mmCIF file of C-alpha atoms and ligand atoms in Angstrom:
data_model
loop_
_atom_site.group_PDB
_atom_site.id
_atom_site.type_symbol
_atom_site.label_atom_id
_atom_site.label_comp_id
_atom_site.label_asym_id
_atom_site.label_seq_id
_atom_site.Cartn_x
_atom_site.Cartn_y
_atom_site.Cartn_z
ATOM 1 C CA UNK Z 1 0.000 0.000 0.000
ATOM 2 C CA UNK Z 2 1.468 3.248 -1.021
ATOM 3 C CA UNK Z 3 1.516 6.006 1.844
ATOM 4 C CA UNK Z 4 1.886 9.644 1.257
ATOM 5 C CA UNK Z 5 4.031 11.986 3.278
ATOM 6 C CA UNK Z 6 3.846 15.669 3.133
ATOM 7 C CA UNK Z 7 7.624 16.510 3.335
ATOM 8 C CA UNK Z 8 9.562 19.773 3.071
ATOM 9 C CA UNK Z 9 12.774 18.800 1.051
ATOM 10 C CA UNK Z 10 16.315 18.990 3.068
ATOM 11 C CA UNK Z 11 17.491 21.801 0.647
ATOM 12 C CA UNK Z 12 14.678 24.066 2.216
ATOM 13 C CA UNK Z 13 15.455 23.450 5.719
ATOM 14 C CA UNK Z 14 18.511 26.358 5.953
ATOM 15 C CA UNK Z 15 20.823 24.555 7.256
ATOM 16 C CA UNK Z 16 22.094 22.798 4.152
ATOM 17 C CA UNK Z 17 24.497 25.425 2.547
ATOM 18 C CA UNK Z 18 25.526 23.266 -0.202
ATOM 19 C CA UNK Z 19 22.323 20.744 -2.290
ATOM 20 C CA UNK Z 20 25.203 17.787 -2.265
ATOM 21 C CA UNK Z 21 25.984 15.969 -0.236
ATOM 22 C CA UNK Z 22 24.466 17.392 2.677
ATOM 23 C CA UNK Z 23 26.722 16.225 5.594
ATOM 24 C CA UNK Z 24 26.273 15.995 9.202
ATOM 25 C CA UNK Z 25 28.665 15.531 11.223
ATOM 26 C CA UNK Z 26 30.220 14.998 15.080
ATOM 27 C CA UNK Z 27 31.314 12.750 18.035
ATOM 28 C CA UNK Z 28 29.147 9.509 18.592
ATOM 29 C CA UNK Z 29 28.862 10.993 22.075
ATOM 30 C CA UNK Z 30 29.429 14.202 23.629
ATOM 31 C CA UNK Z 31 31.836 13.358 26.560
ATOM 32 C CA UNK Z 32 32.866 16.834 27.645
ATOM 33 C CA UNK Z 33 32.450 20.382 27.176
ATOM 34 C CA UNK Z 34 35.920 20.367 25.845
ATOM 35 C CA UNK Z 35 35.694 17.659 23.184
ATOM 36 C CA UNK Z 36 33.196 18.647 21.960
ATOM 37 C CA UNK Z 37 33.923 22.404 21.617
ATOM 38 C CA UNK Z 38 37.110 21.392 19.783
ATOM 39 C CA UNK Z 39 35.651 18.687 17.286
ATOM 40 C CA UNK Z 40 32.879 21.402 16.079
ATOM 41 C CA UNK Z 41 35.584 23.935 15.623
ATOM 42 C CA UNK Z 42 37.622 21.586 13.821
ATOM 43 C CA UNK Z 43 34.310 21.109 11.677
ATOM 44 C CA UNK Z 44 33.603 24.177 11.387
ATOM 45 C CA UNK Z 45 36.533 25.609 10.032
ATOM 46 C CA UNK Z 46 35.920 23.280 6.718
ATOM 47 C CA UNK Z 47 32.223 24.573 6.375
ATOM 48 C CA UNK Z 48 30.217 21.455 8.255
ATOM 49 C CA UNK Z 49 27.325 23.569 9.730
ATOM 50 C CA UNK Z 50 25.120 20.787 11.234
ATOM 51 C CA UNK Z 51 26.618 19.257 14.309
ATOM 52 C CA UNK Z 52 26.010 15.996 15.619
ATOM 53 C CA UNK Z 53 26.551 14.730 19.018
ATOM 54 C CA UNK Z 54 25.153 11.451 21.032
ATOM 55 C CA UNK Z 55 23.971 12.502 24.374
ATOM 56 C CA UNK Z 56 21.904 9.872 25.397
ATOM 57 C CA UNK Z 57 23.568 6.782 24.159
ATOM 58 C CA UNK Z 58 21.328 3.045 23.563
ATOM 59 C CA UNK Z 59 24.339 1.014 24.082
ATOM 60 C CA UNK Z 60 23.949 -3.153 23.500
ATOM 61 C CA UNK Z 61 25.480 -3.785 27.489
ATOM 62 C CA UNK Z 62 24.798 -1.310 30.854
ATOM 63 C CA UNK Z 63 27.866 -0.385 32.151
ATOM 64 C CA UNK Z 64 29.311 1.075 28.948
ATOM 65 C CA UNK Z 65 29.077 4.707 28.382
ATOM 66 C CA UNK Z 66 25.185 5.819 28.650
ATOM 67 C CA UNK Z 67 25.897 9.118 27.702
ATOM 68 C CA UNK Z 68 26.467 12.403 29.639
ATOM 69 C CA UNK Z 69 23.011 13.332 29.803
ATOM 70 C CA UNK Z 70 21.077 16.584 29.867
ATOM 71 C CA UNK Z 71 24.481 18.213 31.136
ATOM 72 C CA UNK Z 72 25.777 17.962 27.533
ATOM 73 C CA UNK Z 73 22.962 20.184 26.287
ATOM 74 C CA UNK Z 74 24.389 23.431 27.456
ATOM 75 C CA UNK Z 75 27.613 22.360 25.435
ATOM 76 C CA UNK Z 76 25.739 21.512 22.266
ATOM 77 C CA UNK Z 77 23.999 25.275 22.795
ATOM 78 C CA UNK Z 78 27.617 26.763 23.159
ATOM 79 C CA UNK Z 79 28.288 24.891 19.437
ATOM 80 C CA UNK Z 80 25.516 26.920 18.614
ATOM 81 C CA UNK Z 81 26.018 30.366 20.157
ATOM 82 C CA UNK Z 82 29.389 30.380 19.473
ATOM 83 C CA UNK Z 83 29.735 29.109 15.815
ATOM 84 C CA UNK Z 84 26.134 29.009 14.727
ATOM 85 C CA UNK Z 85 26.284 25.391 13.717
ATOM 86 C CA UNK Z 86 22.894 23.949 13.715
ATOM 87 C CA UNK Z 87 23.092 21.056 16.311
ATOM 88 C CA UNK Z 88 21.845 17.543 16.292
ATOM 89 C CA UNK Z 89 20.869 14.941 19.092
ATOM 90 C CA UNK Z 90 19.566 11.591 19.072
ATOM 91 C CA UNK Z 91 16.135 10.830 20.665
ATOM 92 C CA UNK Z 92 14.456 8.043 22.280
ATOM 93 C CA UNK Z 93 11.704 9.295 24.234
ATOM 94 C CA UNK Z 94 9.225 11.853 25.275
ATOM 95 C CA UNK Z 95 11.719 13.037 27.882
ATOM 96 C CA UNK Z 96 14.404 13.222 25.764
ATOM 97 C CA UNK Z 97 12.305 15.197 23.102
ATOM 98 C CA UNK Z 98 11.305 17.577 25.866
ATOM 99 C CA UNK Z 99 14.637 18.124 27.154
ATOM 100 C CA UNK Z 100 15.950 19.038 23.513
ATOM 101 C CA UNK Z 101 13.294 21.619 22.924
ATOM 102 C CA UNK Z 102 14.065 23.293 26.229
ATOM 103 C CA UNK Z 103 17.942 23.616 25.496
ATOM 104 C CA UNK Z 104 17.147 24.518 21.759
ATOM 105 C CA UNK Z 105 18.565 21.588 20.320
ATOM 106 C CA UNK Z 106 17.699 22.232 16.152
ATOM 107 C CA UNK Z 107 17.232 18.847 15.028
ATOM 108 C CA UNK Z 108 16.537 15.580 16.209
ATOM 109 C CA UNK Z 109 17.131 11.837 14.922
ATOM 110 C CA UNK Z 110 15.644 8.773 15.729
ATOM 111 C CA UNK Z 111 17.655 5.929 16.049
ATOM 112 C CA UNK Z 112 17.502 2.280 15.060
ATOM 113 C CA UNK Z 113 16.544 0.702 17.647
ATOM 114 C CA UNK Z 114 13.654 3.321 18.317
ATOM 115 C CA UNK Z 115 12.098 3.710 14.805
ATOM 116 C CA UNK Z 116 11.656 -0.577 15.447
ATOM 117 C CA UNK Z 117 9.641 0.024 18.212
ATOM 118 C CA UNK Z 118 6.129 1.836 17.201
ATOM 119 C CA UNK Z 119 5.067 2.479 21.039
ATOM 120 C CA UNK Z 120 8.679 4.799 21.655
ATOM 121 C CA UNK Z 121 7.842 5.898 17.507
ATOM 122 C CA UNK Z 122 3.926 7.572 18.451
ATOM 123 C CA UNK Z 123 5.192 8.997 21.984
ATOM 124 C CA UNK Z 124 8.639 10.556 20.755
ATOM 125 C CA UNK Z 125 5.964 11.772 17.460
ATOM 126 C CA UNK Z 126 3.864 12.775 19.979
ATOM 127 C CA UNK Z 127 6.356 14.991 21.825
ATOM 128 C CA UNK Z 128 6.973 16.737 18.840
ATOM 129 C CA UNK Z 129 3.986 17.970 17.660
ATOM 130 C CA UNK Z 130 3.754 21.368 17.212
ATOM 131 C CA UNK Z 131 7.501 22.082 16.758
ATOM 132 C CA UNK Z 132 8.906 23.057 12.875
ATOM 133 C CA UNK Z 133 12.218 20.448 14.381
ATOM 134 C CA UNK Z 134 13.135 18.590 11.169
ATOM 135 C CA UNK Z 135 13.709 14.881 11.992
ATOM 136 C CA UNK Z 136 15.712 12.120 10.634
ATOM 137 C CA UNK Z 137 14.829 8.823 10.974
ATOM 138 C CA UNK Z 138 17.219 5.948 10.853
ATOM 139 C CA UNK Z 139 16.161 2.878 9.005
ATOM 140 C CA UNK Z 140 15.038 -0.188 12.109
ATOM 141 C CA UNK Z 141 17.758 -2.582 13.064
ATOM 142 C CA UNK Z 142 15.867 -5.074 11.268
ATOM 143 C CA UNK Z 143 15.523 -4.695 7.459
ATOM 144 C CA UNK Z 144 11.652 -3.677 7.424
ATOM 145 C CA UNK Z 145 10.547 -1.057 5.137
ATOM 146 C CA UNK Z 146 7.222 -1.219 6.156
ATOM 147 C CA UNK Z 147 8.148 -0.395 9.836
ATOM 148 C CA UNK Z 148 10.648 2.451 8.781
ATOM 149 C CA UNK Z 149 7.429 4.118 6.615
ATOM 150 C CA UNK Z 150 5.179 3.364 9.983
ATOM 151 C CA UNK Z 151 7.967 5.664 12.167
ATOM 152 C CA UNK Z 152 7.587 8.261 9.214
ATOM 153 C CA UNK Z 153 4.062 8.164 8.891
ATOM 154 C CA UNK Z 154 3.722 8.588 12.755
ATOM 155 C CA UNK Z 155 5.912 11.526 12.355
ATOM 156 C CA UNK Z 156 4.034 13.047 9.643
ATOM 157 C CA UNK Z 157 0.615 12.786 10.923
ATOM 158 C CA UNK Z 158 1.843 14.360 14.072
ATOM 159 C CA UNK Z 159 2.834 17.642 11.785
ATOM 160 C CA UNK Z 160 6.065 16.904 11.310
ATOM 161 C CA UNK Z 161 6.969 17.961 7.232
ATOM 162 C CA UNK Z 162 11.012 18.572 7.473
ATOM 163 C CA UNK Z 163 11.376 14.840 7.391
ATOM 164 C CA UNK Z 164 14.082 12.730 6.496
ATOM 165 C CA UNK Z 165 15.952 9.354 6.410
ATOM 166 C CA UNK Z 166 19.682 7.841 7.283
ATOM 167 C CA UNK Z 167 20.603 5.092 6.006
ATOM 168 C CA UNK Z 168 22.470 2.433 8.521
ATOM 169 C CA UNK Z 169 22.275 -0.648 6.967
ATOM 170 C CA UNK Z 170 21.137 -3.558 9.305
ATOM 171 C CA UNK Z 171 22.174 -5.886 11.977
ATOM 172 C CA UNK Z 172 23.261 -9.601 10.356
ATOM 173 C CA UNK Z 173 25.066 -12.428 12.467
ATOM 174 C CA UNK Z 174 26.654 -13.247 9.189
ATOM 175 C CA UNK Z 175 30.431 -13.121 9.351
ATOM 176 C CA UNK Z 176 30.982 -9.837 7.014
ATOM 177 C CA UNK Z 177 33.431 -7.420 7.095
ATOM 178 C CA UNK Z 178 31.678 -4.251 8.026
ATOM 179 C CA UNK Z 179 29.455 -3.856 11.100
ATOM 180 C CA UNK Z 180 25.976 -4.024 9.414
ATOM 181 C CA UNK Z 181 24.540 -5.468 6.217
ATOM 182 C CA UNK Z 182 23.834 -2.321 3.935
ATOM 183 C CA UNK Z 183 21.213 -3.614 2.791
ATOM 184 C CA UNK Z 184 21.362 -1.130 -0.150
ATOM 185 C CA UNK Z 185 18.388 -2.314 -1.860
ATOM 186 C CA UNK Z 186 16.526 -0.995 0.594
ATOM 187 C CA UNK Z 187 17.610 2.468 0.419
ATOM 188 C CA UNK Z 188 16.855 2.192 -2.983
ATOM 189 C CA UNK Z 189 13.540 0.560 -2.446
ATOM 190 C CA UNK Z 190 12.850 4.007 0.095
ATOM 191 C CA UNK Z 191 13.985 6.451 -2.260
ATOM 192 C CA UNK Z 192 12.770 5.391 -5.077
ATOM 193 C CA UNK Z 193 8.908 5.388 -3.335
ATOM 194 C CA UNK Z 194 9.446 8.802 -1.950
ATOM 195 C CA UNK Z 195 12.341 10.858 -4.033
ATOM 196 C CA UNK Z 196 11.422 13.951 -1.801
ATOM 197 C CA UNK Z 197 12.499 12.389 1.607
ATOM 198 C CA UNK Z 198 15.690 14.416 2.444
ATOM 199 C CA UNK Z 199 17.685 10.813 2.400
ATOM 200 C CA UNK Z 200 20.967 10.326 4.153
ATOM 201 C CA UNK Z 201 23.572 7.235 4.673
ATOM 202 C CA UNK Z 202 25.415 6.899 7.873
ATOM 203 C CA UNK Z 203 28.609 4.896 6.548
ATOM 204 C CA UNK Z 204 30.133 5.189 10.273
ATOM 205 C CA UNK Z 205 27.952 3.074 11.439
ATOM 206 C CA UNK Z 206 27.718 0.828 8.552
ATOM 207 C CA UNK Z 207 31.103 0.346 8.373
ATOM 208 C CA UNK Z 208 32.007 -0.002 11.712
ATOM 209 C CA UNK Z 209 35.974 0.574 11.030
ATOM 210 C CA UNK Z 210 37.246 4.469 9.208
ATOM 211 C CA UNK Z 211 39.016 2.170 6.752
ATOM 212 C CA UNK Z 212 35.458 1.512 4.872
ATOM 213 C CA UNK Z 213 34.378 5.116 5.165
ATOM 214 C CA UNK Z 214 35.065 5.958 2.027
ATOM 215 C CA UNK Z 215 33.530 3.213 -0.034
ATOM 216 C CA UNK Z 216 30.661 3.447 1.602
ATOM 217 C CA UNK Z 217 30.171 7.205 1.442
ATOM 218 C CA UNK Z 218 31.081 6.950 -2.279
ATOM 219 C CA UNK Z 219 28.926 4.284 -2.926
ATOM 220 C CA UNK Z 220 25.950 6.294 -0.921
ATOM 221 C CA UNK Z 221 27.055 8.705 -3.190
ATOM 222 C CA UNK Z 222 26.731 7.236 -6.509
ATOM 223 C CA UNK Z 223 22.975 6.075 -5.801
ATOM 224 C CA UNK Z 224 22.080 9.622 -5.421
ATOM 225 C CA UNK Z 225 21.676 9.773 -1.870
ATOM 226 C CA UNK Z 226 21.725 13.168 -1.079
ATOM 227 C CA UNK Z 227 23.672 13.468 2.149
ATOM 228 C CA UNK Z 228 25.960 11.761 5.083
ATOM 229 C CA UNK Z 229 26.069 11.288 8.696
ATOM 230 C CA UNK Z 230 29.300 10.888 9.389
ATOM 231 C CA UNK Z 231 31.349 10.298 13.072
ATOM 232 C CA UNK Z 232 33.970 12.732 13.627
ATOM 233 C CA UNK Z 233 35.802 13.179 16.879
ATOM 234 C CA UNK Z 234 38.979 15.237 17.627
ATOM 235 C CA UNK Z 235 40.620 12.416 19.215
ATOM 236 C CA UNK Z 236 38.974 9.357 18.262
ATOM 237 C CA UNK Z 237 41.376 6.858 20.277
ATOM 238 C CA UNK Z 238 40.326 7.980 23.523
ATOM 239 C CA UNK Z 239 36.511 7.903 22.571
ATOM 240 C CA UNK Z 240 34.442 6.826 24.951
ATOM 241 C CA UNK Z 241 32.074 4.625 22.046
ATOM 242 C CA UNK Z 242 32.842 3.589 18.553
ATOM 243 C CA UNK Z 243 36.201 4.452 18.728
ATOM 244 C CA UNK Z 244 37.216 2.659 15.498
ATOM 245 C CA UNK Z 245 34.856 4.399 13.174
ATOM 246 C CA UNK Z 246 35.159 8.187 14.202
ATOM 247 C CA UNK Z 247 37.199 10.279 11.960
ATOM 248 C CA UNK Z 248 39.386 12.982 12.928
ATOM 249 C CA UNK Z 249 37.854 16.767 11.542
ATOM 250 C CA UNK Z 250 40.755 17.206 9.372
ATOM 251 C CA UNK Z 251 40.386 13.413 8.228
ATOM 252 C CA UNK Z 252 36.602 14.111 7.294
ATOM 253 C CA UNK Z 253 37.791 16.992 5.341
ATOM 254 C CA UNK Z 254 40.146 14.923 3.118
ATOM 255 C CA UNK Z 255 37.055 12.352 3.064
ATOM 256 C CA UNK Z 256 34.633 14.932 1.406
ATOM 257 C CA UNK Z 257 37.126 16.175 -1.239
ATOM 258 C CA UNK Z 258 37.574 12.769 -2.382
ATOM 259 C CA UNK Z 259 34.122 11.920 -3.280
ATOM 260 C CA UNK Z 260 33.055 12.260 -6.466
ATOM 261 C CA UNK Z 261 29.852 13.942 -6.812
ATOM 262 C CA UNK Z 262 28.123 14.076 -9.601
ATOM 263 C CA UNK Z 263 25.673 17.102 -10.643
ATOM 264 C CA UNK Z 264 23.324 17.450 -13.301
ATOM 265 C CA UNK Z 265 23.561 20.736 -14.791
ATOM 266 C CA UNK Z 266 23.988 19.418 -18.399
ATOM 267 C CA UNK Z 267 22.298 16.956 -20.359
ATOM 268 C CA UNK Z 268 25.438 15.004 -20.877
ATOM 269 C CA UNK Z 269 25.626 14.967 -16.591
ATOM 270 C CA UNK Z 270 22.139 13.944 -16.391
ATOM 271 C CA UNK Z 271 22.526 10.939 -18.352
ATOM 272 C CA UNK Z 272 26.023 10.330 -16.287
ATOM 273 C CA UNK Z 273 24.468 10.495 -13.138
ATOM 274 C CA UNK Z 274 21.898 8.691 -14.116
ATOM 275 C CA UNK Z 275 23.662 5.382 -15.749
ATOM 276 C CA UNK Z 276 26.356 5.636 -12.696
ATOM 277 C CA UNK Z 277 23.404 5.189 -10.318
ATOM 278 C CA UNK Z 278 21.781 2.528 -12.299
ATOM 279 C CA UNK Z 279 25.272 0.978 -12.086
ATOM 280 C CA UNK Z 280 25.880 1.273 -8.662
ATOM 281 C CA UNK Z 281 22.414 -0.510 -8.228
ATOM 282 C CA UNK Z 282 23.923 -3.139 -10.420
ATOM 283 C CA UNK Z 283 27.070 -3.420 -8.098
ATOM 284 C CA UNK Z 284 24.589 -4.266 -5.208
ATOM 285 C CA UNK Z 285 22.855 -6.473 -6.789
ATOM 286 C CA UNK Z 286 25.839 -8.581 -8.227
ATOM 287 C CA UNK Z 287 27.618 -8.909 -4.980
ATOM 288 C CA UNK Z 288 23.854 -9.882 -3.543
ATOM 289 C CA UNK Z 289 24.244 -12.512 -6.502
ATOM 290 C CA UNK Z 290 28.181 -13.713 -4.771
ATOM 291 C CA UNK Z 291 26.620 -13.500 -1.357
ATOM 292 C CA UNK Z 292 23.719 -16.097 -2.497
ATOM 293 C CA UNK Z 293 25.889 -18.180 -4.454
ATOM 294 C CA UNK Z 294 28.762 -18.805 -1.693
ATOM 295 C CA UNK Z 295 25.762 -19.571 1.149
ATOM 296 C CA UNK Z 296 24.065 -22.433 -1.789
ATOM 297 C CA UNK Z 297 28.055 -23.765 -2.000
ATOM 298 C CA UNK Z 298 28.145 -23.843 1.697
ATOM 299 C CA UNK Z 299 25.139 -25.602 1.264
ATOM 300 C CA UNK Z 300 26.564 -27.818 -1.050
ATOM 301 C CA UNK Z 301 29.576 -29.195 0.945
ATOM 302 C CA UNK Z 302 26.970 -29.676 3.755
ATOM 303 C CA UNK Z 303 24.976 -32.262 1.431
ATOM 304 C CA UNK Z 304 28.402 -33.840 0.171
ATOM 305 C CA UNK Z 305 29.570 -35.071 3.841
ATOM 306 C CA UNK Z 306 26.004 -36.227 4.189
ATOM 307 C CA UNK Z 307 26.229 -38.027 1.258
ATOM 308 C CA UNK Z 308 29.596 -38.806 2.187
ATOM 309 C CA UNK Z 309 28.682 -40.029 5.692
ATOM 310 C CA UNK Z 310 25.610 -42.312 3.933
ATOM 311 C CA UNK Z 311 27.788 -43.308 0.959
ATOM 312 C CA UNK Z 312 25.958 -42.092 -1.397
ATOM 313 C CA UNK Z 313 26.911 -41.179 -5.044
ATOM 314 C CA UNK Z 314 27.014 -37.408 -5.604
ATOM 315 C CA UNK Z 315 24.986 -37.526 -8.675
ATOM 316 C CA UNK Z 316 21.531 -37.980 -8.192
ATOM 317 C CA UNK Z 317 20.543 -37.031 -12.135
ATOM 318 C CA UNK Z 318 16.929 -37.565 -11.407
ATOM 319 C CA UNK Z 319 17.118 -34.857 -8.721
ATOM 320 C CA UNK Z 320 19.172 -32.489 -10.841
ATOM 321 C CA UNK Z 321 16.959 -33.015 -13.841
ATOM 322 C CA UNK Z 322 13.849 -31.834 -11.696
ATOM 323 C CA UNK Z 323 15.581 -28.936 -10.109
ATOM 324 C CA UNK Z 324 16.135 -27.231 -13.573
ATOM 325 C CA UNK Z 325 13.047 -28.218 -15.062
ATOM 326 C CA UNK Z 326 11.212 -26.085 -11.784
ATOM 327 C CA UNK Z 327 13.890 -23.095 -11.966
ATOM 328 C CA UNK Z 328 12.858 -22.629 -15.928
ATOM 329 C CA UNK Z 329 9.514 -22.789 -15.716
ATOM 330 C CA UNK Z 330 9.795 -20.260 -12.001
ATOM 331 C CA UNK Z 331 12.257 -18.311 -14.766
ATOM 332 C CA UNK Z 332 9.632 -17.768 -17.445
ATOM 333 C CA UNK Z 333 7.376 -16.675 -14.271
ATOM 334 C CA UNK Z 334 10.189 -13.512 -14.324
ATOM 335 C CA UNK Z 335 10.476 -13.217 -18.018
ATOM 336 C CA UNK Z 336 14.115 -15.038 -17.903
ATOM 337 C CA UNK Z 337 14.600 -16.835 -20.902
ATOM 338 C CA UNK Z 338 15.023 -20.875 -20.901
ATOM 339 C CA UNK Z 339 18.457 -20.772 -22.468
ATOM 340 C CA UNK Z 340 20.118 -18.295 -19.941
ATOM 341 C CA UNK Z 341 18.086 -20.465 -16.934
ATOM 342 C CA UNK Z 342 19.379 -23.641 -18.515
ATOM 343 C CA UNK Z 343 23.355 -22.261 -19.224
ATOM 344 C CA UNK Z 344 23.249 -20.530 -15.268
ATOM 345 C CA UNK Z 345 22.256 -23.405 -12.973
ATOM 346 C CA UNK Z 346 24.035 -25.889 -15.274
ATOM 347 C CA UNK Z 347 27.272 -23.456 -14.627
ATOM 348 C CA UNK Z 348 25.846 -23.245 -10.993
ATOM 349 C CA UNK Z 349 25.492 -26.938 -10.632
ATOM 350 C CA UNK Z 350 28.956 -28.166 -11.878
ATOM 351 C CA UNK Z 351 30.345 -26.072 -9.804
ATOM 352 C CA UNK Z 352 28.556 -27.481 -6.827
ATOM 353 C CA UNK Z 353 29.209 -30.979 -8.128
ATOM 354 C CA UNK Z 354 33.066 -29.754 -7.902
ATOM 355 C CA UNK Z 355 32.724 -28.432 -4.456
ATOM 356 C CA UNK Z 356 30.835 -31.917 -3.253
ATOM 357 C CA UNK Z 357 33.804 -33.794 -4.984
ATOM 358 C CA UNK Z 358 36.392 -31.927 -3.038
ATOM 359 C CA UNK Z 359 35.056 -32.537 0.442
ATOM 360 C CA UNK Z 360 34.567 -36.368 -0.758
ATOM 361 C CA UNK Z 361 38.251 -36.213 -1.370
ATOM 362 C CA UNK Z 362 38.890 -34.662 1.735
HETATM 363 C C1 LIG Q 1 24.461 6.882 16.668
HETATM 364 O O1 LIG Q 1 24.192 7.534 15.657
HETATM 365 O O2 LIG Q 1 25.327 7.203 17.477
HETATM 366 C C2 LIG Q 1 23.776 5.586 16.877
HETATM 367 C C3 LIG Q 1 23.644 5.043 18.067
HETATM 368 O O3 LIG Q 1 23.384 5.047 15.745
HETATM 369 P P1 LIG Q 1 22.402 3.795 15.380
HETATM 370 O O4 LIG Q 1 21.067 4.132 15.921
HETATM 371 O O5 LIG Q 1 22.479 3.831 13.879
HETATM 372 O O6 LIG Q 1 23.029 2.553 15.937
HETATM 373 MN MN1 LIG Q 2 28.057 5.823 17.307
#
């Protein structure tokens, strides 16, 4: 069912200076009136004019840093008065909301383990209405458009128009080598259903490590995304959470200058920008493709120490014979022709047959 939001775009917000990419930026958590004061200068001084800053932090064990607390709203208003950054907090509750709007706090995000839950999703929505605060909401830890909509829809209704999105990809206990599963498609899925929604990726927290900062913001990039969140502390070793992924200021500089942005002020940059992010799409979607293919191989060596273990032949041609017989006729159901069905899963079956005959071998 489509839903429709009534959204003011980003651009229209004031606080954006520049259309692309719109970037937020600052500590995971504010720690102390010092840290932060020097990260948002160091910001600053390279034109970053929204500042982010966790001050109540949802961390997975108690005991870790919780955040400071309300005391670290006086230093986010200093940011403010003193460099007139727009600043940024994450919110979980009606509390938190009301504790924001008191200390002036300009924007607000939701974060992912909030927009799962639609109970904390109507009361923080709630706690809003009546304030022009835009609000960004990241994507639930779980990969559920239908609940991320819900949080904006709940948003929405409660008069909420300067709406927006980050991207954070989502929580997998599959071995990979960044902290979440991007989950791209989604983001594309999103986007693509509401082009207005001010739409930003947070490759800190997808990435989990600085090293894969820049692929990710470049690839955030390159599906047209129009902004990033990105985790930026003046001394990141001595953070008190997610010290591996926060950026020095300077570091976040040379970040944005690498990125290749692509505008479309000609023709010839339309069509550029627009086959690059039909491309990048592609990208996703092949290594979707490896991802599938190594978990059926794993699959594969499974069924060849059963057979193995019940000394069975590996062959079963009766068996193989049925499986492509179903996959072209489910093919035709897609419009995928008999001969490419026919020349992929025999390619994807011999190699299966190969990785069966190693672990008999073995
Ligand atoms: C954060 O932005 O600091 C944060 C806790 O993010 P997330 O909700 O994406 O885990
Ligand atoms: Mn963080």
């Amino acid at each position: 069912m489509a839903h429709e939001l009534d959204i003011v775009p980003g651009t229209e917000w004031g606080c954006f200076t520049l259309p692309r990419p719109m970037c937020i930026a600052g500590p995971c958590s504010a720690e102390s009136e010092e840290q932060v004061m020097e990260t948002a200068r160091g910001l600053h001084a390279f034109g970053i004019h929204v500042f982010r800053a966790g001050i109540w932090k949802p961390r997975t064990h108690p005991g870790s840093f919780e955040g400071i607390g309300t005391p670290g709203l006086k230093w986010l208003r200093r940011v403010k008065q003193e460099l007139g950054m727009w600043t940024c907090t994450e919110v979980a509750s009606e509390k938190h909301v009301l504790e924001c709007i008191k200390y002036g706090v300009d924007m607000v995000w939701v974060g992912a383990r909030t927009s799962a839950n639609p109970f904390l999703m109507q009361e923080i929505a709630d706690a809003l209405s009546g304030t022009d605060m835009p609000v960004l909401v990241k994507n639930p830890v779980n990969p559920d458009i239908d609940l991320w909509i819900g949080a904006l829809e709940r948003l929405n209704r409660a008069g909420i128009r300067k709406l927006g999105v980050i991207h954070r990809g989502f929580s997998t206990s599959e071995p990979i080598a960044y902290r979440n599963d991007p989950g791209w498609k989604i983001a594309i899925e999103l986007r693509t259903r509401y082009p207005q929604l001010a739409f930003f990726a947070d490759p800190s927290h997808m990435a989990g490590d600085r090293k894969y900062l820049l692929e990710l913001s470049q690839r955030a990039m390159d599906l047209g995304l129009d902004g990033l969140m990105v985790e930026s502390h003046c001394n990141p070793a001595c953070a008190l959470s997610d010290a591996k992924q926060q950026l020095m200021p300077a570091d976040l500089q040379h970040l944005l200058e690498s990125l290749v942005i692509r505008d479309n002020t000609s023709d010839s940059q339309a069509y550029k920008e627009g086959i690059d992010a039909l491309r990048a799409q592609i990208d996703v979607l092949d290594e979707n493709l490896l991802f599938t293919l190594a978990s059926r191989m794993k699959v594969s060596a499974k069924i060849g120490q059963y057979k193995r273990d019940h000394n069975v032949a590996i062959l079963q041609a009766g068996r193989w014979e049925q499986v492509l017989a179903d996959m072209v006729e489910k093919g035709a159901s897609y419009g995928l022709s008999e001969q490419a069905i026919t020349a992929i899963m025999t390619a994807i079956h011999d190699e299966s047959v190969r990785v069966q005959n190693e672990v008999l071998k073995a």
